[in-house]
Coordinates of C-alpha atoms in Angstrom, one line a residue:
Chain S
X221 CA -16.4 -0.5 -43.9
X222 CA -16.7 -4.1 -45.2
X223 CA -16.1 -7.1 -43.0
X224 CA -13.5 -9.4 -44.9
X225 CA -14.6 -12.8 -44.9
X226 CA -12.6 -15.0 -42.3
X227 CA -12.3 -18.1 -44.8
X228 CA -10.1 -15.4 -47.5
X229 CA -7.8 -13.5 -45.7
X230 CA -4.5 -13.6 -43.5
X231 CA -4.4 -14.1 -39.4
X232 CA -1.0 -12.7 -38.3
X233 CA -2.4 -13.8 -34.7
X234 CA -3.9 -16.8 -34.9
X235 CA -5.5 -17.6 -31.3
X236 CA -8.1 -20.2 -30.2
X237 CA -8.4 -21.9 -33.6
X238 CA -9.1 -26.0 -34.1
X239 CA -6.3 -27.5 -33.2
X240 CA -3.8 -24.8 -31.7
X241 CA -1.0 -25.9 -29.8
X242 CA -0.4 -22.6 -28.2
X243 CA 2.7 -20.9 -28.9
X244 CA 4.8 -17.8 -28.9
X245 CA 4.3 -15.5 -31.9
X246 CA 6.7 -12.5 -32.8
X247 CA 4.7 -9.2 -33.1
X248 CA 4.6 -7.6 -36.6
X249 CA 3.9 -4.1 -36.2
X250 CA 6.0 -1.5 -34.6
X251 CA 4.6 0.0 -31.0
X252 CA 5.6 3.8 -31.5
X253 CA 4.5 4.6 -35.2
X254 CA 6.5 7.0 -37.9
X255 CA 4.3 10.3 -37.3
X256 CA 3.6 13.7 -38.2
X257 CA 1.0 14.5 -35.3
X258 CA 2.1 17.2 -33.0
X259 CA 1.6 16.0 -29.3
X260 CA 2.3 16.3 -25.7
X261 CA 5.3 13.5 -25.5
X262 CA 8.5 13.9 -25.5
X263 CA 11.0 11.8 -27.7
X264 CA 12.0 10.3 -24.3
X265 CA 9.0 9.2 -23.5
X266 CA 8.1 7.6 -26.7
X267 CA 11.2 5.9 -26.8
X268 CA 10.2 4.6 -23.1
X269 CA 6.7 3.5 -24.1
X270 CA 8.6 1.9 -27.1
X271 CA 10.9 -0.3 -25.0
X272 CA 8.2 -1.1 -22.2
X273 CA 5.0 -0.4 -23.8
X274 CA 3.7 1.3 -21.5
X275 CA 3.9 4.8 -19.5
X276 CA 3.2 6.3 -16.3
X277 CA 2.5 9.9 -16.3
X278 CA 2.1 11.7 -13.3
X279 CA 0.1 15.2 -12.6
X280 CA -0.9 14.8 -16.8
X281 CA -4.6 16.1 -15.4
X282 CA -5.3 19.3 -14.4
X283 CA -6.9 18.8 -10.6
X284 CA -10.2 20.5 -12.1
X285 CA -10.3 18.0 -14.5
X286 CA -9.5 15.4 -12.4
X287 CA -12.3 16.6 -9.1
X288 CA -15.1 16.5 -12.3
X289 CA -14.3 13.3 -13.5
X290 CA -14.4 11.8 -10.0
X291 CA -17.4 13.2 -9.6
X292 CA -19.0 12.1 -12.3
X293 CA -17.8 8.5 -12.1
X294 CA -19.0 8.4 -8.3
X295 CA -22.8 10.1 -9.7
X296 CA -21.9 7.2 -12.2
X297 CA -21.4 4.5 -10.0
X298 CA -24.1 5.2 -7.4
X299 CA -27.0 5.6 -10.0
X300 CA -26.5 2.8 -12.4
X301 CA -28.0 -0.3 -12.6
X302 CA -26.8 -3.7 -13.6
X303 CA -28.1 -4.9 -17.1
X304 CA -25.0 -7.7 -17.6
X305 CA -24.9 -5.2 -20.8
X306 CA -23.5 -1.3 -20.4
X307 CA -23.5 -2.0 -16.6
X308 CA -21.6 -5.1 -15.6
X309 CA -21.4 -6.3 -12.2
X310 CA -19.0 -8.8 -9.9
X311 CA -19.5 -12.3 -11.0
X312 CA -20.8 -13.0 -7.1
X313 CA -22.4 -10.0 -6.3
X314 CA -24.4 -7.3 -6.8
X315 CA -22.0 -4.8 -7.0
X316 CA -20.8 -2.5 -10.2
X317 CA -17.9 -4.1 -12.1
X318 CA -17.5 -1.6 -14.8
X319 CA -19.9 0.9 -17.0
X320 CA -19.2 1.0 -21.0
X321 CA -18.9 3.7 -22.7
X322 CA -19.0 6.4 -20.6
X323 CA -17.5 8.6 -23.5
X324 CA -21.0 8.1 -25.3
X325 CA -23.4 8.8 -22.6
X326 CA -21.6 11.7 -20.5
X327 CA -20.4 15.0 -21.9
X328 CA -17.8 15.8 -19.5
X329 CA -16.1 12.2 -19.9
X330 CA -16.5 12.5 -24.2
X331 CA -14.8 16.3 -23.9
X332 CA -12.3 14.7 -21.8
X333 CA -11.1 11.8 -23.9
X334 CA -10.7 14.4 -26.8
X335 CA -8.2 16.3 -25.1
X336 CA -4.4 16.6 -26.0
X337 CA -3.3 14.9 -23.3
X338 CA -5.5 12.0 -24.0
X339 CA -6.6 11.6 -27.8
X340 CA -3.0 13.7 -29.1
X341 CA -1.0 11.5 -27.0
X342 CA -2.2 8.7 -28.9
X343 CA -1.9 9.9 -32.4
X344 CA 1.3 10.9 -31.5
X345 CA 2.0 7.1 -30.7
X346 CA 0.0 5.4 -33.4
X347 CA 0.6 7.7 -36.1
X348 CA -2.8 7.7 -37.3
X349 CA -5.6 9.3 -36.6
X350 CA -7.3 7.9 -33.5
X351 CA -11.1 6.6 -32.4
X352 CA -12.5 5.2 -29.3
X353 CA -12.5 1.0 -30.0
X354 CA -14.2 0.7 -26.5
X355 CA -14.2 3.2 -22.8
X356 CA -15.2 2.2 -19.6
X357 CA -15.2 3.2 -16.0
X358 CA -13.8 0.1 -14.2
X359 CA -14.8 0.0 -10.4
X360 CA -12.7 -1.6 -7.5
X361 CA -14.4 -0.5 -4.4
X362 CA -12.5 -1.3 -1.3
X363 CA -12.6 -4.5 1.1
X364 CA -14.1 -6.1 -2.1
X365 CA -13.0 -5.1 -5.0
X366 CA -12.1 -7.9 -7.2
X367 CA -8.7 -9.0 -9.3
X368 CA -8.1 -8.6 -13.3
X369 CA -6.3 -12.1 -14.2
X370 CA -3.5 -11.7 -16.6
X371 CA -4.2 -10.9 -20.2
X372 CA -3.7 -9.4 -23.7
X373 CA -6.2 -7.4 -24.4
X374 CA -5.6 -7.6 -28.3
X375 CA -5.7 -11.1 -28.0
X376 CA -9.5 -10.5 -27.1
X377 CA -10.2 -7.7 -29.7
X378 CA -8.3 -9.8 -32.5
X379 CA -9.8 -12.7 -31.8
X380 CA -13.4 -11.6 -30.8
X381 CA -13.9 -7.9 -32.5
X382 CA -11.7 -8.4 -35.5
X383 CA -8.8 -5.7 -34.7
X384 CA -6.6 -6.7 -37.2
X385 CA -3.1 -5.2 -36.1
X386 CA -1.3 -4.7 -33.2
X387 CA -2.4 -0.4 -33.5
X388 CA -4.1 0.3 -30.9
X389 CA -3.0 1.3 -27.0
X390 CA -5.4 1.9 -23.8
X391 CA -5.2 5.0 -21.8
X392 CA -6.1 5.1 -18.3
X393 CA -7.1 8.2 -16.0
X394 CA -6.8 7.6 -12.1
X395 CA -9.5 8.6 -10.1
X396 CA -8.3 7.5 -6.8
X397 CA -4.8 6.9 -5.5
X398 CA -3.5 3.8 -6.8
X399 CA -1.6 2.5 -4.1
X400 CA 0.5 -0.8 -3.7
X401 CA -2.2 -1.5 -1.1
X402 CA -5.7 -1.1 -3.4
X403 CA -5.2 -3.6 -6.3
X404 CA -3.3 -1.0 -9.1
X405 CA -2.6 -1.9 -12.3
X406 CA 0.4 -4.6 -13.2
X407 CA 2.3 -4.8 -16.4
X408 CA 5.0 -7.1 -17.6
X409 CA 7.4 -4.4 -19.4
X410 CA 8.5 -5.7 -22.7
X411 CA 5.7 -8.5 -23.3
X412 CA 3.9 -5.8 -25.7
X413 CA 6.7 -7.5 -28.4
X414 CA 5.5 -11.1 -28.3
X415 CA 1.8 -12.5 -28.5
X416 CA 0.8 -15.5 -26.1
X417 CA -1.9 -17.5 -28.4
X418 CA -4.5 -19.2 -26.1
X419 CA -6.1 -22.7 -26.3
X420 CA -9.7 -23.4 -26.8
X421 CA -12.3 -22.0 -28.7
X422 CA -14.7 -19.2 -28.2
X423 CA -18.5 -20.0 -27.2
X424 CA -20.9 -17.5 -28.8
X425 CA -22.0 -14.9 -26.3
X426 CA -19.1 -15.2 -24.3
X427 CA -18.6 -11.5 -23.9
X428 CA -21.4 -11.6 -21.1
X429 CA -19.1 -13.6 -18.7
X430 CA -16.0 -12.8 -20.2
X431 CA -16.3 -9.5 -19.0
X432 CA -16.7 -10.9 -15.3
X433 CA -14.2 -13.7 -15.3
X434 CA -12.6 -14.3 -18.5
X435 CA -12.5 -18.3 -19.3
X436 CA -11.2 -17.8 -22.6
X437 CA -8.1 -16.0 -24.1
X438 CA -6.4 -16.6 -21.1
X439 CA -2.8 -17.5 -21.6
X440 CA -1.3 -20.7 -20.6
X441 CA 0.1 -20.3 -17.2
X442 CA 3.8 -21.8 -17.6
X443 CA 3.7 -19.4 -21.0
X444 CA 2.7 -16.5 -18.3
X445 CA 5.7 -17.4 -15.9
X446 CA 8.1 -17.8 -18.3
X447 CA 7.6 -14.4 -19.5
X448 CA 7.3 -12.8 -15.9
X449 CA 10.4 -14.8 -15.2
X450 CA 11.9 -13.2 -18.1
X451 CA 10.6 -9.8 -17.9
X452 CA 9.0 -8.9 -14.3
X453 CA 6.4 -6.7 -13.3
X454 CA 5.7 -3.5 -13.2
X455 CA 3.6 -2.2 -10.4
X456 CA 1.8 1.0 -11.8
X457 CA 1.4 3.6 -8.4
X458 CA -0.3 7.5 -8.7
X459 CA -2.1 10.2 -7.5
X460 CA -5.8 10.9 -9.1
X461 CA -5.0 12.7 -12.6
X462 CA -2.0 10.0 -13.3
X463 CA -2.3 9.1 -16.6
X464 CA -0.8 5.8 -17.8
X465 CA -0.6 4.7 -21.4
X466 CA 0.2 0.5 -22.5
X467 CA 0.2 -0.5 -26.1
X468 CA -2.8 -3.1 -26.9
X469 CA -0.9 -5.9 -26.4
X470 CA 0.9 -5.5 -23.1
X471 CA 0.5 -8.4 -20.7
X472 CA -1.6 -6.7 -17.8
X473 CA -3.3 -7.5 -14.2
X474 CA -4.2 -6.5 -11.1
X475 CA -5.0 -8.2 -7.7
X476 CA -8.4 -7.7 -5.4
X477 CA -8.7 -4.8 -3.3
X478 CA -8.7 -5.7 0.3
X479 CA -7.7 -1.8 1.5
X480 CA -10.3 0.0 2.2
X481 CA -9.6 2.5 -0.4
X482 CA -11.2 2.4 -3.8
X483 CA -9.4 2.6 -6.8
X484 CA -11.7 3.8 -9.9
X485 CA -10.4 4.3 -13.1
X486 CA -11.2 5.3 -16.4
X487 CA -10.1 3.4 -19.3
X488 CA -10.3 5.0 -22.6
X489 CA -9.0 2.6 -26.1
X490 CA -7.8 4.2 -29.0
X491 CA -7.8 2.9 -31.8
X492 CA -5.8 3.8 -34.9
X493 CA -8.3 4.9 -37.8
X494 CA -6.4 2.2 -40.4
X495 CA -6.5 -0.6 -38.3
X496 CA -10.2 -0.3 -37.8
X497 CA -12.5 -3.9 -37.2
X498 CA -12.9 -7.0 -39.6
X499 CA -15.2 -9.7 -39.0
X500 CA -13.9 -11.5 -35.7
X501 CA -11.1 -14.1 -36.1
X502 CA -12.9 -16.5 -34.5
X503 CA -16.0 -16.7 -37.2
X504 CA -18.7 -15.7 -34.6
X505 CA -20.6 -13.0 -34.8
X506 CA -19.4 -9.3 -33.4
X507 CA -19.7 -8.3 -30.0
X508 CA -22.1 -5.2 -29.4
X509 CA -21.1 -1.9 -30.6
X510 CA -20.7 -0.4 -26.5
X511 CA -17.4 -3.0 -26.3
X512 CA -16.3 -2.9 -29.4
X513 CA -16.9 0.3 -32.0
X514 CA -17.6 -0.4 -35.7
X515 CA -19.5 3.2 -36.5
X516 CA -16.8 5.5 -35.4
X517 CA -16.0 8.7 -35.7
X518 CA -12.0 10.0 -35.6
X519 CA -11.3 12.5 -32.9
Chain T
X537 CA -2.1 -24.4 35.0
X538 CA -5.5 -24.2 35.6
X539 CA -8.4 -22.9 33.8
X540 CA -10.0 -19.8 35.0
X541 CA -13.8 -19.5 35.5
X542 CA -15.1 -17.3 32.6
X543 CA -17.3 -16.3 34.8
X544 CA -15.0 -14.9 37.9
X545 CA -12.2 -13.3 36.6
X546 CA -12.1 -10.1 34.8
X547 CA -12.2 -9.6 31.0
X548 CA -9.7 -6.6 29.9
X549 CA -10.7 -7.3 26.2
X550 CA -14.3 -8.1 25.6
X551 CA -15.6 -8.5 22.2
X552 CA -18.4 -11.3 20.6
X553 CA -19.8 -10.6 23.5
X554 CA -23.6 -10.4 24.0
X555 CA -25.1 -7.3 23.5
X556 CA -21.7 -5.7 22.9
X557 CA -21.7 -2.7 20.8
X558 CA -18.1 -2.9 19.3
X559 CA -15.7 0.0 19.7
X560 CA -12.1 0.4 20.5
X561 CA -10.1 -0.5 23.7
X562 CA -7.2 1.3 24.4
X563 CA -3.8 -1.3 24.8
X564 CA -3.1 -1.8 28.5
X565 CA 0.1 -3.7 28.3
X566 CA 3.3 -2.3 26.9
X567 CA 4.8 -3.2 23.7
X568 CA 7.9 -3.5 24.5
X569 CA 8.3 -4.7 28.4
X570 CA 11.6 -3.8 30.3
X571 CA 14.0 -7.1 30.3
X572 CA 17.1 -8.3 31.1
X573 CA 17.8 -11.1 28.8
X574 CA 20.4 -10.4 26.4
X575 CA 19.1 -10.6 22.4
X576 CA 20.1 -9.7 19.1
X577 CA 17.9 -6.5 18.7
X578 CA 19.6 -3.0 19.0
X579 CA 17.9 -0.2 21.4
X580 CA 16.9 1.8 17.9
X581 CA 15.1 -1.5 16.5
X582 CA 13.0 -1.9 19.8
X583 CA 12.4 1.8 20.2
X584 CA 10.9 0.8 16.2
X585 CA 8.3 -1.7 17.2
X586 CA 7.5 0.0 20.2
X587 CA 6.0 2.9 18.3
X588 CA 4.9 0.8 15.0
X589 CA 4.4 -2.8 17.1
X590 CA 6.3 -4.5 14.0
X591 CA 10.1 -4.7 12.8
X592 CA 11.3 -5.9 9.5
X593 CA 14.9 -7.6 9.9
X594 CA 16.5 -8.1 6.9
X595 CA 19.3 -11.2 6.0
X596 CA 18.1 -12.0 9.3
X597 CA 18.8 -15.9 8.5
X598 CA 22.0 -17.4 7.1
X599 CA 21.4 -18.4 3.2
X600 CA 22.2 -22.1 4.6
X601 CA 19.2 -21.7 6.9
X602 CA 16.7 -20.2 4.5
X603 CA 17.5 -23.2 1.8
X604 CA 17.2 -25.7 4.2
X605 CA 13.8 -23.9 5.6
X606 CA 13.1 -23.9 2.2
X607 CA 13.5 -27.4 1.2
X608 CA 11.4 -28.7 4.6
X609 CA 9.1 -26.2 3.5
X610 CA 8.4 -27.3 -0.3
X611 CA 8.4 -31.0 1.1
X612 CA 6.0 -30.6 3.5
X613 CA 3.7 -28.9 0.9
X614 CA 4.4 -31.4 -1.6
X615 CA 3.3 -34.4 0.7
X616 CA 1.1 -33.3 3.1
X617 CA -2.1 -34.7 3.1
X618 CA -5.1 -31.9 3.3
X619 CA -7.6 -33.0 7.0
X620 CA -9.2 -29.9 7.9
X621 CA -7.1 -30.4 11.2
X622 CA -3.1 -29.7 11.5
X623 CA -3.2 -29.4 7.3
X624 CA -5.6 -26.7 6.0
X625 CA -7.0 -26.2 2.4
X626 CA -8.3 -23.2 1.0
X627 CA -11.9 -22.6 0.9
X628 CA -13.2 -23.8 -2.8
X629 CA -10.1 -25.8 -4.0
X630 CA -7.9 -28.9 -2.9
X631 CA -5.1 -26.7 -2.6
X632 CA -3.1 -26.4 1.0
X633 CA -3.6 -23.1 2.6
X634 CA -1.8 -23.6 5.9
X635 CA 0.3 -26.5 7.9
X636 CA -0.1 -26.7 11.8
X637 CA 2.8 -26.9 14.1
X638 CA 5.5 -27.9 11.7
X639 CA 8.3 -27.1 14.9
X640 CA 6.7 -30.2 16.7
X641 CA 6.8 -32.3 13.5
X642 CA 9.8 -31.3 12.4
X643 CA 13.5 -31.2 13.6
X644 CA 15.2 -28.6 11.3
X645 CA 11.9 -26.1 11.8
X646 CA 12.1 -27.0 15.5
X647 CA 15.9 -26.1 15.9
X648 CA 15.2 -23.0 14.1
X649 CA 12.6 -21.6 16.4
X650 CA 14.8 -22.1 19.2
X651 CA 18.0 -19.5 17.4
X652 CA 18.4 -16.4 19.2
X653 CA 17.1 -14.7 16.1
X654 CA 13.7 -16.0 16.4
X655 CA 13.2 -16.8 20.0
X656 CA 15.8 -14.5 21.6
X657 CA 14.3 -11.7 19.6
X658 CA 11.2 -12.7 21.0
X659 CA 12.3 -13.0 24.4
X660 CA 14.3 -9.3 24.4
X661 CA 10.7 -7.6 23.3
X662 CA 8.3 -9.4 25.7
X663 CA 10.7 -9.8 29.0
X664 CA 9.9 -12.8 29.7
X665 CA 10.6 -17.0 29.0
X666 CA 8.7 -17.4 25.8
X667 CA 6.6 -20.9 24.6
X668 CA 5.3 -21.5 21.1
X669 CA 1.4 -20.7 21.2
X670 CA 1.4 -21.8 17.6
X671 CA 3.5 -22.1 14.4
X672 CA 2.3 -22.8 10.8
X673 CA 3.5 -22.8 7.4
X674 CA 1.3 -20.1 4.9
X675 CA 1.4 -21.5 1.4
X676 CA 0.5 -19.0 -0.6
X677 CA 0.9 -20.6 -4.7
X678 CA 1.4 -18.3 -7.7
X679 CA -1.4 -17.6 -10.0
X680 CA -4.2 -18.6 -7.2
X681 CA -3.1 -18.0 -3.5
X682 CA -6.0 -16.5 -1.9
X683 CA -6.3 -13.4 0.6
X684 CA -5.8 -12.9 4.2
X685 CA -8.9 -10.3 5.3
X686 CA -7.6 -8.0 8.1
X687 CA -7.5 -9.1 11.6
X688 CA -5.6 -9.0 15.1
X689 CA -4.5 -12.4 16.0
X690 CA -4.9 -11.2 19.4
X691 CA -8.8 -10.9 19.5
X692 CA -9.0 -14.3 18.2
X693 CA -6.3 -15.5 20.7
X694 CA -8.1 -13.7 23.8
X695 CA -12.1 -14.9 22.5
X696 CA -11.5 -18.6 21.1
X697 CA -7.9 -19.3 23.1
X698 CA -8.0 -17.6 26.3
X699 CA -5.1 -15.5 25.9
X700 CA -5.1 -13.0 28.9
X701 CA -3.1 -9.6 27.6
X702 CA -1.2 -8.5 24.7
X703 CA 2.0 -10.1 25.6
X704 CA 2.8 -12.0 22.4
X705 CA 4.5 -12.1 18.7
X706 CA 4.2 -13.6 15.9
X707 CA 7.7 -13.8 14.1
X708 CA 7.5 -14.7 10.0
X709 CA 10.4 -16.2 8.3
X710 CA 10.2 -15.0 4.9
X711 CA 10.2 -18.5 2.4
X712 CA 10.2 -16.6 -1.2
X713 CA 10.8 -13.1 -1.9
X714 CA 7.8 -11.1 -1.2
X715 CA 7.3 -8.8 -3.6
X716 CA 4.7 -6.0 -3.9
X717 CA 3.2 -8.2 -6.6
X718 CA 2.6 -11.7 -5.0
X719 CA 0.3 -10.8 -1.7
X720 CA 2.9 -9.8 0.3
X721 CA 1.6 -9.0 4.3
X722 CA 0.4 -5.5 5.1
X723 CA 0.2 -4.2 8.5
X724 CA -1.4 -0.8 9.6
X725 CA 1.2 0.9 11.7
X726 CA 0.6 1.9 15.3
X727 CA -2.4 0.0 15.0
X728 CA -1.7 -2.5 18.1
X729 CA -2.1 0.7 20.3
X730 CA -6.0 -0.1 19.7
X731 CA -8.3 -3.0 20.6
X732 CA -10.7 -3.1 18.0
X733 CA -13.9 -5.0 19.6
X734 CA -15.9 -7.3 17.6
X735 CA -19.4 -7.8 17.0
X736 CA -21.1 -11.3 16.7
X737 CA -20.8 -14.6 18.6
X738 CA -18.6 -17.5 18.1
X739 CA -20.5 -20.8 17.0
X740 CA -18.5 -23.7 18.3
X741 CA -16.2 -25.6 16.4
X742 CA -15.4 -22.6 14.4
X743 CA -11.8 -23.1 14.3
X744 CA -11.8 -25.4 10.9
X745 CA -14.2 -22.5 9.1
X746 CA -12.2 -19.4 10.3
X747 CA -8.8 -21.3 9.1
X748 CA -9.5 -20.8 5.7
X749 CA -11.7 -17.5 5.7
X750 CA -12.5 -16.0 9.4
X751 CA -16.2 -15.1 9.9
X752 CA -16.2 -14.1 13.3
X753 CA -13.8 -12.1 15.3
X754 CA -14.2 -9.9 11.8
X755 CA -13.2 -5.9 12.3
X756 CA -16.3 -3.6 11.5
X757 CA -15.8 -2.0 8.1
X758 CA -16.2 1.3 9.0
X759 CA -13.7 0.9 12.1
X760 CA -11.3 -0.2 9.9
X761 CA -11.2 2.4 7.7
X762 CA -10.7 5.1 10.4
X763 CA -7.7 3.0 11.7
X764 CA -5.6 3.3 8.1
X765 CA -7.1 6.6 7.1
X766 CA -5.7 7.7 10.6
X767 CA -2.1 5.2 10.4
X768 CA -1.8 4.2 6.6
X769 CA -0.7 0.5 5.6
X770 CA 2.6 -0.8 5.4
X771 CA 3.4 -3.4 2.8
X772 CA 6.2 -5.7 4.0
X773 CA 8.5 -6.6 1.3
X774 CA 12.1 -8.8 2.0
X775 CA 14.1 -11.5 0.6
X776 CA 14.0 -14.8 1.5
X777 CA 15.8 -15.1 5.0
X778 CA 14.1 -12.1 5.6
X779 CA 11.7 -12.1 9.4
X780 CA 9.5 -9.8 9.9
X781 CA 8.2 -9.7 13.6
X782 CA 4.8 -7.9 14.7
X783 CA 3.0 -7.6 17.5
X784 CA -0.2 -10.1 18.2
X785 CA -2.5 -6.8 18.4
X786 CA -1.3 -5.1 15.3
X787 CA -3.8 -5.6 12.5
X788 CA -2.8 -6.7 9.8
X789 CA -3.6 -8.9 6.1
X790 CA -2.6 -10.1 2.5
X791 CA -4.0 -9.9 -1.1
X792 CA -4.1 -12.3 -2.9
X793 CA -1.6 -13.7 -4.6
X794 CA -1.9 -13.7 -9.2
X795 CA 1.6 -13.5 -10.1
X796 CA 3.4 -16.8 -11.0
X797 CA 5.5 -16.4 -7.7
X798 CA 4.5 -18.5 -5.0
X799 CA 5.0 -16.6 -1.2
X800 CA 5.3 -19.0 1.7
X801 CA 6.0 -17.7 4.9
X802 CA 6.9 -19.9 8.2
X803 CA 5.0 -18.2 10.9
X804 CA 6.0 -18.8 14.7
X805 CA 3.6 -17.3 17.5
X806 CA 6.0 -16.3 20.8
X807 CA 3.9 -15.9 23.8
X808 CA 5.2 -15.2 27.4
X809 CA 5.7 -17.6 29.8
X810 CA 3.7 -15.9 32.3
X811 CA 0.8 -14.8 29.6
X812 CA 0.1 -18.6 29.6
X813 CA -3.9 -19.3 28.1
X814 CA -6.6 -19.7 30.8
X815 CA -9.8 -20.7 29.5
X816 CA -11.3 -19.0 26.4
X817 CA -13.1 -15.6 27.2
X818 CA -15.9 -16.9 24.9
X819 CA -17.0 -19.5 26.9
X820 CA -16.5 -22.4 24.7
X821 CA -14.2 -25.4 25.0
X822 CA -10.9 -24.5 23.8
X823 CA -8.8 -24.8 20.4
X824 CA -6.7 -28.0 20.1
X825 CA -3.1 -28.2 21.1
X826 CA -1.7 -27.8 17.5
X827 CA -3.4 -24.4 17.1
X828 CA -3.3 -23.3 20.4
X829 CA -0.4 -24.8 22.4
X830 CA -1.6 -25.6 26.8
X831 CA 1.0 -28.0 27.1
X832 CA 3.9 -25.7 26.7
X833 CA 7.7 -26.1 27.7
X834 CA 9.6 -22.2 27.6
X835 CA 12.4 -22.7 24.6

C-alpha cells in the first residue's frame, strides 16, 4: 500500500478544508455492491439496507454465541484499564467508554467477526472482499452511561484515516437488550445517500478527545434537522444476539442511559479490500493502527 | 392553616432522616379515593391508574387549545429572563430549563388548568376540591435538553414541602410530540405502591440546586433497580394535546433530549384540598409560594 499524496489526487468528500462553507454533497458510490459472494441475506434484505442503509436483524446469533460474547465483554470491561489509548474512558469519569480492537486481542471475539453471519454478510453487501477498518466493545452502563452525538462516521474515517470511498458498513452485535429506555442506537433512514461536510479544521491528535466527545466532524445542526425533518429516525430495539448492519455513512446517535440497564455492544467495521486507506484528507498524520487498520489482512 | 410542629405530629413517610437506613414504605393512601364529583374519566380509565398510578389520555385537548398553549408557551421561553427563582436554567448553560407558576402569570394557562379535563380529572381521582401545589413549564430544546434522573415528586413534596400523604397528581399537557427519540417521560409502572426512603440530609436553600439536578431526596441505585427489574419502565409517547396524568408517588424520569425536536411539556401539580402542606417534615423553613403553593384557593 502507498499513501497517495493529498496535494495530487481527487476528494469526492471534501470536509473541514480552509475555507469550507459546509454543504450537502450527493454520494457517489452505490450502498449494496454488484456481487458474486454467497451470503446469509436475502434479496429483500439487501434491497432494505439499500433504501435505508441500514438493517435490524433479530435472533442472527446463536444464544451460545451470544452468552460467550457477553461474557467476555463483561471479563473485558471489569479488568481493563484506562490508557486514553485501546481503553477509553467517559470524558468526566473514570469509567470505561469503549475498548479497541477487541478482535485483535481476544480469540473468541476474532473467531466471531469471521463468521457468515458477520464477515459474509458484509461481502455480500460490499462486493469485495472484506477487513476489519476498526472493532470495538462500546460500554453504556446504566444510570450513567453517556450519549453518541449525531455523526457520519465516514466523514471521520475520510477525513482523518484516508478511507477513500463510501465502501465500507459497521456491524453491531447486541449484548444486552437494547430497549427504548437504555440509550439504543438511532439512525436517520436514507441519510446514507447524502454527505453532511463539517466546518473547521482538524487539530493534530484529536483522536484522543474525539473519541470522548467529538468537537470536530460534527455536522452543522440546522443541516442535521433538515435532514431528520426530512427523513426521521429510526430507533434500533433487540434482544442480545440482534444483529444490526448501517452503511458507513448513515447519520447515527444515541442518547445517555439513565435506565438502569446496560446496553454493551460490539461494533465490528468492515471494510471493503479496494477501498482500503490513503493518507488522511486532512494532511495530518494517520491515527494509530487500533482505530484505524492499515496492515490488514482479508477475512 | 397552621403549621404543624415537626416535632409532635407523626411522620408516615420518613426519609433524609438522621440515622435513617433507607428502605421501602408500603403506600398507605389509596390511589384512587371513592368520589362523587362528576369528571371526564371512564370507570376502565380509573380502574388503569389505580393499578399503574398513571393514565395517558390521548387528543385530550382541542387543537385550538394545544396551539394557543403552544404559542404562550414558545413566548414565555422566548422572553423569559433566567433568575434562579420562578425561571430556572440548566445546570452548565444559559439555556431555560423550567418556568414557575405560569397559571398565576398567565390568563390562557390559568383558564386551562381550571377545564374539567385537567382539574376535573384531577378532582374524580383524588375525591376531593383540588388547589394547584405547583405548575411549571419543562423546556426541553432539541439537540441539548438535558435529563430528568428518577425521582417521586412526593418524597420531595413530603421532606422539603410538608405534604402530609399521597393525595396528589401531577397532570402534563403534552407541548410537542414526544417521541421515543427526544426524552420523552418514563415512568415505572405500579411503582407508587412503594415509598422508596431516602438517604442523606437536606442542606437549606436546596430548592435552586435540586431545580436543575436533584442531589438529595436521590433514590438508592440499587433500590431502583429492583423496582424496574420487578415493574419495567414505561415510555410515554402522545401528540401534542396529548395529557398524561401520574400519580405524585410514581417514580418516574427523562433522557435527555439529542434529536433536533424540542419536547416541552406544561406540568400542573393537583393536590387535595384537605392534603393541604403543614410544615416540611425536614425541619427547614419551607419552599416559596411559586414552587410550593400555602396560599391556595380550590379551582
Amino acid at each position: 500500500m502507498t499513501l497517495v499524496e493529498t496535494t495530487s489526487r481527487e476528494d469526492l468528500y471534501p470536509s473541514r478544508t480552509p475555507h469550507l462553507v459546509p454543504g450537502w454533497l450527493r454520494r457517489q458510490e452505490p450502498t449494496v455492491y454488484p456481487s458474486d459472494f454467497e451470503g446469509p441475506l436475502s434479496d429483500g434484505q439487501l434491497a432494505f439496507y439499500d433504501i435505508h442503509g441500514f438493517l435490524c436483524l433479530e435472533d442472527w446469533l446463536d444464544d451460545a454465541s451470544t452468552e460467550e460474547l457477553k461474557r467476555e465483554s463483561d471479563r473485558l470491561g471489569s479488568s481493563a484499564q484506562i490508557d486514553g489509548e485501546r481503553v477509553v474512558g467517559e470524558p468526566d469519569r473514570n469509567v470505561i467508554r469503549s475498548i479497541f480492537e477487541p478482535h485483535a486481542t481476544n480469540q473468541i471475539i476474532n473467531k466471531l467477526t469471521k463468521r457468515p453471519e458477520l464477515a459474509g454478510a458484509a461481502r455480500q453487501i460490499l462486493g469485495d472482499e472484506v477487513y476489519i477498518h476498526q472493532s470495538r466493545l462500546n460500554f453504556k452502563p446504566g444510570f450513567e452511561g453517556k450519549a453518541f452525538d449525531w455523526h457520519s462516521d465516514f466523514e471521520t474515517w475520510h477525513v482523518e484515516d484516508g478511507m477513500p470511498r463510501m465502501r465500507a458498513l459497521s456491524c453491531v452485535v447486541l449484548i444486552h437488550e437494547n430497549f427504548i429506555h437504555n440509550g439504543p442506537l438511532m439512525i436517520v433512514p436514507g441519510s446514507h445517500r447524502v454527505y453532511l461536510q463539517c466546518g473547521g479544521q482538524t487539530p493534530e491528535n484529536h483522536y484522543r478527545q474525539s473519541l470522548q466527545k467529538q468537537q470536530y466532524g460534527v455536522p452543522d445542526r440546522t443541516q442535521l434537522k433538515e435532514l431528520m425533518s426530512q427523513h426521521g429516525i429510526h430507533t434500533m430495539l433487540g434482544k442480545p444476539g440482534t444483529v444490526i448492519l448501517f452503511d458507513c455513512n448513515a447519520m447515527h446517535g444515541s442518547a445517555g442511559n439513565i435506565s438502569p440497564f446496560p446496553r454493551n455492544n460490539l461494533f465490528v467495521v468492515f471494510n471493503a479490500a479496494s477501498n482500503a486507506l490513503v493518507a488522511p484528507y486532512c494532511g495530518l498524520k494517520p491515527r494509530p493502527e487500533h482505530i484505524a487498520s492499515r496492515s490488514f489482512q482479508t477475512l
